[in-house]
Coordinates of C-alpha atoms in Angstrom, one line a residue:
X1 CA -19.3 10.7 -24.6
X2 CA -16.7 13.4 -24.6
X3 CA -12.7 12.6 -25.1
X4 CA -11.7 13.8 -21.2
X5 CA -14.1 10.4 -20.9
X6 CA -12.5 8.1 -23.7
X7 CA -9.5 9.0 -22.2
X8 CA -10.6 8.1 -18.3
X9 CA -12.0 4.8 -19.6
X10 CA -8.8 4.1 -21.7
X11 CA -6.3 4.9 -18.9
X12 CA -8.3 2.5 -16.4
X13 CA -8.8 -0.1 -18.6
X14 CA -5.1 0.1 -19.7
X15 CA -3.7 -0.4 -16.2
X16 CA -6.0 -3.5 -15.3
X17 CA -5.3 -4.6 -19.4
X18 CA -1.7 -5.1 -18.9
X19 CA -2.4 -7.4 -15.5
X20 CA -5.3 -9.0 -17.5
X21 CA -2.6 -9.8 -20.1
X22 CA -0.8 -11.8 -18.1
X23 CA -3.4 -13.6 -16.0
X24 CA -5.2 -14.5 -19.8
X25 CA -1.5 -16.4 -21.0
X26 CA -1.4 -18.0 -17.7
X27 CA -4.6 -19.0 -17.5
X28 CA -4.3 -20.7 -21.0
X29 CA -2.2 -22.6 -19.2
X30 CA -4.4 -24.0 -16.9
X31 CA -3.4 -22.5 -14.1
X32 CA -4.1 -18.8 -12.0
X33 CA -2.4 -16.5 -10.0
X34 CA -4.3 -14.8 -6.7
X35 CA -1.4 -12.4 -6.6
X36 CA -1.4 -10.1 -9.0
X37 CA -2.9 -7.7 -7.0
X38 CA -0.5 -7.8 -3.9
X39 CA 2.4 -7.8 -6.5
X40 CA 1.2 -4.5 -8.3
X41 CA 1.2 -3.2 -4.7
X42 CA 4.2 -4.6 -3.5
X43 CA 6.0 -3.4 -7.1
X44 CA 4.6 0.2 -6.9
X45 CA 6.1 0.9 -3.2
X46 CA 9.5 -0.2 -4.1
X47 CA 9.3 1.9 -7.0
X48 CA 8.1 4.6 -5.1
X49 CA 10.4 4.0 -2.3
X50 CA 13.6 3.6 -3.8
X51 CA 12.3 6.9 -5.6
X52 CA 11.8 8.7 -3.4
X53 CA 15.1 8.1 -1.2
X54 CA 17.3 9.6 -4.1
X55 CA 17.4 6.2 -6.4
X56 CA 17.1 7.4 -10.1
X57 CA 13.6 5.9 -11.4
X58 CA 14.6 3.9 -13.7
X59 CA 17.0 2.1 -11.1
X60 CA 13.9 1.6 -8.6
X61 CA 12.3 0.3 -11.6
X62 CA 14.4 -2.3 -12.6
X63 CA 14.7 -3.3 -8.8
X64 CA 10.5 -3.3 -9.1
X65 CA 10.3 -5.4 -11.8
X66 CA 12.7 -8.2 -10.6
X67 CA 11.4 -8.7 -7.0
X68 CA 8.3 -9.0 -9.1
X69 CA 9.7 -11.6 -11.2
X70 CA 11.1 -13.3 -8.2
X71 CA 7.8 -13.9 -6.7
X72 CA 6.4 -15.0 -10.0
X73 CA 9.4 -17.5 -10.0
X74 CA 8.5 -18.6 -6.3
X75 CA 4.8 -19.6 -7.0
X76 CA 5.5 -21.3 -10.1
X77 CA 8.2 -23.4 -8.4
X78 CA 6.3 -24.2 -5.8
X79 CA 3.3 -24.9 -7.5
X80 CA 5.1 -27.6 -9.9
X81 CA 7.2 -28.6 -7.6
X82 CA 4.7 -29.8 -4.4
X83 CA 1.7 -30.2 -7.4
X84 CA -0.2 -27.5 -5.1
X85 CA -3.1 -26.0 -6.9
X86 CA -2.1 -22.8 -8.1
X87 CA -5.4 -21.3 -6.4
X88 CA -4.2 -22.3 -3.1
X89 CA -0.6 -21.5 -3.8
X90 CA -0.8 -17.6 -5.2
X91 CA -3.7 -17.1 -2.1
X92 CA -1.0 -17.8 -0.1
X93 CA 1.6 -15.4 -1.8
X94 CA -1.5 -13.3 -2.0
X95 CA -1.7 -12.9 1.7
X96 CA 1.9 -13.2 2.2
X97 CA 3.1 -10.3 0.4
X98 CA 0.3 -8.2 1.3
X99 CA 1.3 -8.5 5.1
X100 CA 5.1 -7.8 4.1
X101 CA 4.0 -4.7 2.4
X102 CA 1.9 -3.3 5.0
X103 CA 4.4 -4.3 7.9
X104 CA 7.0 -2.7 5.9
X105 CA 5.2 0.7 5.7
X106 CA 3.3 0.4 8.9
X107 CA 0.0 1.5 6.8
X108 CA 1.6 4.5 5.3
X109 CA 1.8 5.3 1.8
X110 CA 4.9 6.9 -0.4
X111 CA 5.0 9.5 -2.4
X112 CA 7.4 11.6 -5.2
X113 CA 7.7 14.7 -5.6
X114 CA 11.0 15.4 -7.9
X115 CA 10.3 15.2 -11.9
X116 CA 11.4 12.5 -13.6
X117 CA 11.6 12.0 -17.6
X118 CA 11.4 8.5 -17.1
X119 CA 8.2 8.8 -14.9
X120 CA 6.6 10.8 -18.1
X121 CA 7.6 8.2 -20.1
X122 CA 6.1 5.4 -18.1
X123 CA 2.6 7.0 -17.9
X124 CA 3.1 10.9 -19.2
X125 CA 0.0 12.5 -21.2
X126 CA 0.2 12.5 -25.1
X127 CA -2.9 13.7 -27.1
X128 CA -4.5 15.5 -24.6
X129 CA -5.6 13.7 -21.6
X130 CA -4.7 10.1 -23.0
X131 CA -2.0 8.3 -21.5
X132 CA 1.1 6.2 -21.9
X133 CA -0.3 3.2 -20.1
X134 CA -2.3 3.1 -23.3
X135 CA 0.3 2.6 -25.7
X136 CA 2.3 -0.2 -23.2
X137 CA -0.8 -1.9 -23.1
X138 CA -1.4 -1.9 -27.0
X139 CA 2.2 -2.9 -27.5
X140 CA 2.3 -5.9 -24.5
X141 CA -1.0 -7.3 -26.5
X142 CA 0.6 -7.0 -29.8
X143 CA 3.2 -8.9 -29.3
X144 CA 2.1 -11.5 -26.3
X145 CA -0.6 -12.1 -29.2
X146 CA 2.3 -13.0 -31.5
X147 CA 3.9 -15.0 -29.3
X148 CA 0.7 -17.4 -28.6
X149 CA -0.5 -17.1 -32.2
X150 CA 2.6 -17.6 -34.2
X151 CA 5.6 -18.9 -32.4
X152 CA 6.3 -22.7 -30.9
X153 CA 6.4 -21.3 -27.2
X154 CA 2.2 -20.4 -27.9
X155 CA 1.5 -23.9 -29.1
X156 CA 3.2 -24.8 -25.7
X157 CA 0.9 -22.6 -23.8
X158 CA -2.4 -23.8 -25.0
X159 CA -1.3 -27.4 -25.6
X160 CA 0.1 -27.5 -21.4
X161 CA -3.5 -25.8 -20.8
X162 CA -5.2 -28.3 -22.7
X163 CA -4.2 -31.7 -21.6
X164 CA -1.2 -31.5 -19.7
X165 CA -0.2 -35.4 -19.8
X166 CA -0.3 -35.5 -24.0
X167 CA 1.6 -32.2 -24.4
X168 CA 4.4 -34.2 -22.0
X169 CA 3.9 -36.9 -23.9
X170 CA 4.3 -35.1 -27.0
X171 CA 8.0 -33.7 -25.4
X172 CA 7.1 -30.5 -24.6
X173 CA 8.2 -29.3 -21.3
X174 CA 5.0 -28.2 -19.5
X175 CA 6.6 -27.4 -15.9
X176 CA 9.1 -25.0 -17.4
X177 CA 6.0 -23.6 -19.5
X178 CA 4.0 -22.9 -16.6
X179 CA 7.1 -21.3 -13.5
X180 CA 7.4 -19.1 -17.4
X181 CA 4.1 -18.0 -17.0
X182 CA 4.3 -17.3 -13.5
X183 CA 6.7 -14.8 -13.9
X184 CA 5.1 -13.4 -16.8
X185 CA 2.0 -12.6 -15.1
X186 CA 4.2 -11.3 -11.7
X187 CA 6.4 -9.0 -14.3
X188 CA 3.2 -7.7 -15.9
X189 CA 1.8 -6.8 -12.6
X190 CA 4.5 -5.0 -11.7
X191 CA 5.0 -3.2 -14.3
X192 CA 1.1 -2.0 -14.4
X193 CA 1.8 -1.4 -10.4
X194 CA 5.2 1.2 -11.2
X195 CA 2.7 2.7 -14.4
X196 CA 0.1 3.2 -12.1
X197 CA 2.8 5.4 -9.5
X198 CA 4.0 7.0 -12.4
X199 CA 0.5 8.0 -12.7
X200 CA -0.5 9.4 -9.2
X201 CA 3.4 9.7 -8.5
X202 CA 1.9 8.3 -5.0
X203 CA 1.0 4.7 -3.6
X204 CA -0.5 3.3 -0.6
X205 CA -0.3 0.1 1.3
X206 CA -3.6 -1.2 -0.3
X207 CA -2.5 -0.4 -3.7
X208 CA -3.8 -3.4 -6.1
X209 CA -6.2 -5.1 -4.2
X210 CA -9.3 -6.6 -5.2
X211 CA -7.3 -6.3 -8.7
X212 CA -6.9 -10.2 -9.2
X213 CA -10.6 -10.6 -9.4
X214 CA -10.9 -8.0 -11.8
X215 CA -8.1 -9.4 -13.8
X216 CA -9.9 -13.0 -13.9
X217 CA -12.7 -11.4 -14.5
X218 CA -11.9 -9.4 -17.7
X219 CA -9.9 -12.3 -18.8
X220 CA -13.3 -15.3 -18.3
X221 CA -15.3 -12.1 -20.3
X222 CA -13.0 -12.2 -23.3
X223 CA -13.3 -15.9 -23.6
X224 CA -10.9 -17.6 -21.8
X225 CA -11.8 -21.0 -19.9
X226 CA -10.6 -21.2 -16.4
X227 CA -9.9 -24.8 -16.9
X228 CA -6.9 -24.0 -19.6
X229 CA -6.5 -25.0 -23.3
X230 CA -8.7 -22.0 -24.6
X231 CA -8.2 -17.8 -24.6
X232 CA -6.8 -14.8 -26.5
X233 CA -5.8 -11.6 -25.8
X234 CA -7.7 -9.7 -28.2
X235 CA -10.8 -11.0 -26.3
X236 CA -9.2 -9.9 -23.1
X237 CA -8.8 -6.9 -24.4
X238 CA -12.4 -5.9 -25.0
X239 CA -13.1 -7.7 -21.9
X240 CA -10.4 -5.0 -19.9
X241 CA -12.8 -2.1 -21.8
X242 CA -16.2 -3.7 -21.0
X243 CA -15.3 -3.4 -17.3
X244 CA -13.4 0.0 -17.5
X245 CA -16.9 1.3 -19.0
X246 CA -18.8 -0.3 -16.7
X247 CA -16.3 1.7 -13.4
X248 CA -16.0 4.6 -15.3
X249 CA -20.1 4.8 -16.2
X250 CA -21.1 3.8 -12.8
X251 CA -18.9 6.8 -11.3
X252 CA -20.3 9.6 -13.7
X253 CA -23.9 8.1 -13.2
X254 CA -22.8 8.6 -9.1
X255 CA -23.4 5.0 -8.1
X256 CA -21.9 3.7 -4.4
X257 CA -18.8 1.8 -5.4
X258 CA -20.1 -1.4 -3.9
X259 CA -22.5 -1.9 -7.1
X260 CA -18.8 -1.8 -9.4
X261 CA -17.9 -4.9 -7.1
X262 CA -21.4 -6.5 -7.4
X263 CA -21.2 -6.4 -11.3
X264 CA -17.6 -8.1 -11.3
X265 CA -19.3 -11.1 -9.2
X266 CA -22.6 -11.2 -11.7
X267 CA -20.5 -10.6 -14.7
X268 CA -17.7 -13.4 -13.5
X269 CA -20.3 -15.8 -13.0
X270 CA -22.4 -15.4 -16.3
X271 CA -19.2 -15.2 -18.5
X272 CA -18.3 -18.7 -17.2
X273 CA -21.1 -20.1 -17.6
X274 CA -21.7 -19.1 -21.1
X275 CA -18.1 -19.9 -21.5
X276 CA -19.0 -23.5 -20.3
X277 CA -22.3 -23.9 -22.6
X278 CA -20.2 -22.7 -26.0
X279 CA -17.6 -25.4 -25.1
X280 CA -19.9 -28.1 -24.8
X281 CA -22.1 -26.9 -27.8
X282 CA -18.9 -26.6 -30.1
X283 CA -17.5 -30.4 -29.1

């Protein structure tokens, strides 16, 4: 229990939090997105790329974050459009983007090496070891949980999650609320992806993945249903921390990594299912 440690676990968590964040309000909405992990990849290279060829950061950034948004638009349009399962559309994407990014950089990774202001800003240390990430991710629940909790456009959310025919029936327009969504969760991603770079100031082709099922999981832990209609943020946020203890504690106590990837699968699993029996005890 030292602060080098606090601050590990809060920089980790952080990262994953602000993808969680994302996944959690689409979710609500009854639907999921496979490719947050392949976006966070695909967001960091560009960032890195465009970076690294003499593009100011900030520029590259911008550029990140709407090729991110993009895709988010893409899988919500074609999941409303050809009423395609979300799971089955974003696995695609999933897949899809993955490929582009590692035929784009034939397996090789990017890296910066100039300072940047803006890079320090994104992810620079304050307090010691503690990190920006921690503040964006603070901020991004703040005021997503304002959005869900206090304005029209949450009601939306958890009414198109909850039973999608009555909230059309009721007028509200729950296509539009879901493609939203979508690019909310891609935007987030890509923004946790060009964090993360401004972090390690290098990214790799693999970059992101595995990070959906983290995402989902952290997200099912803090109490949201998979089905839709039911979730908040603060409980994906102590979710994000459980399992940023759990990596962090597993590391120090010099456990192989596999054992991190068997707890996501047990934890996933008993989080729904207690998820499940509260629902059905509290109808």
């Amino acid at each position: 229990m030292t602060l080098e440690s606090l601050a590990g676990i809060v920089t980790v968590a952080s990262e994953l939090g602000i993808v969680a964040c994302g996944v959690t309000i689409l979710m609500i909405s009854g639907e999921v997105d496979l490719s947050v992990g392949s976006v966070f990849g695909f967001s960091a290279m560009i960032f890195a790329s465009l970076s690294s060829v003499g593009f100011y950061p900030f520029i590259g950034f911008l550029i990140a974050l709407l090729v991110a948004c993009i895709i988010g638009l893409g899988n919500g349009l074609i999941t409303v459009r050809f009423r395609i399962p979300s799971f089955i559309t974003t696995l695609g994407t999933m897949m899809l983007w993955r490929g582009v990014l590692l035929a784009w950089t034939g397996g090789f990774g990017a890296r910066y090496t100039g300072k940047s202001v803006f890079l320090n800003f994104l992810n620079g240390q304050f307090l010691g070891e503690f990190r920006a990430s921690a503040l964006w991710f603070i901020f991004l629940i703040a005021v997503f949980s304002f959005i869900l909790t206090k304005t029209p456009y949450g009601n939306f959310v958890y009414a198109t999650g909850g039973n999608r025919e009555a909230a059309r029936l009721l007028g509200i327009p729950v296509d539009r609320v879901k493609v939203i969504n979508f690019m909310i969760v891609a935007v987030l991603s890509g923004l946790a992806g060009c964090i993360q770079f401004a972090r390690f100031a290098s990214v790799d082709p693999l970059r992101g993945q595995g990070m959906e099922l983290e995402a989902i999981a952290a997200t099912v832990v803090g109490g949201t249903l998979m089905s839709g209609g039911q979730g908040s943020l603060i409980g994906t946020l102590f979710g994000v921390l459980l399992i940023g203890m759990v990596r962090s504690g597993l590391v120090m106590s010099g456990a192989p990594a596999y054992w991190y990837q068997a707890f996501i699968g047990v934890i996933l699993i008993v989080a729904v299912i207690i998820n499940t029996k509260l629902r059905e005890w509290t109808k």
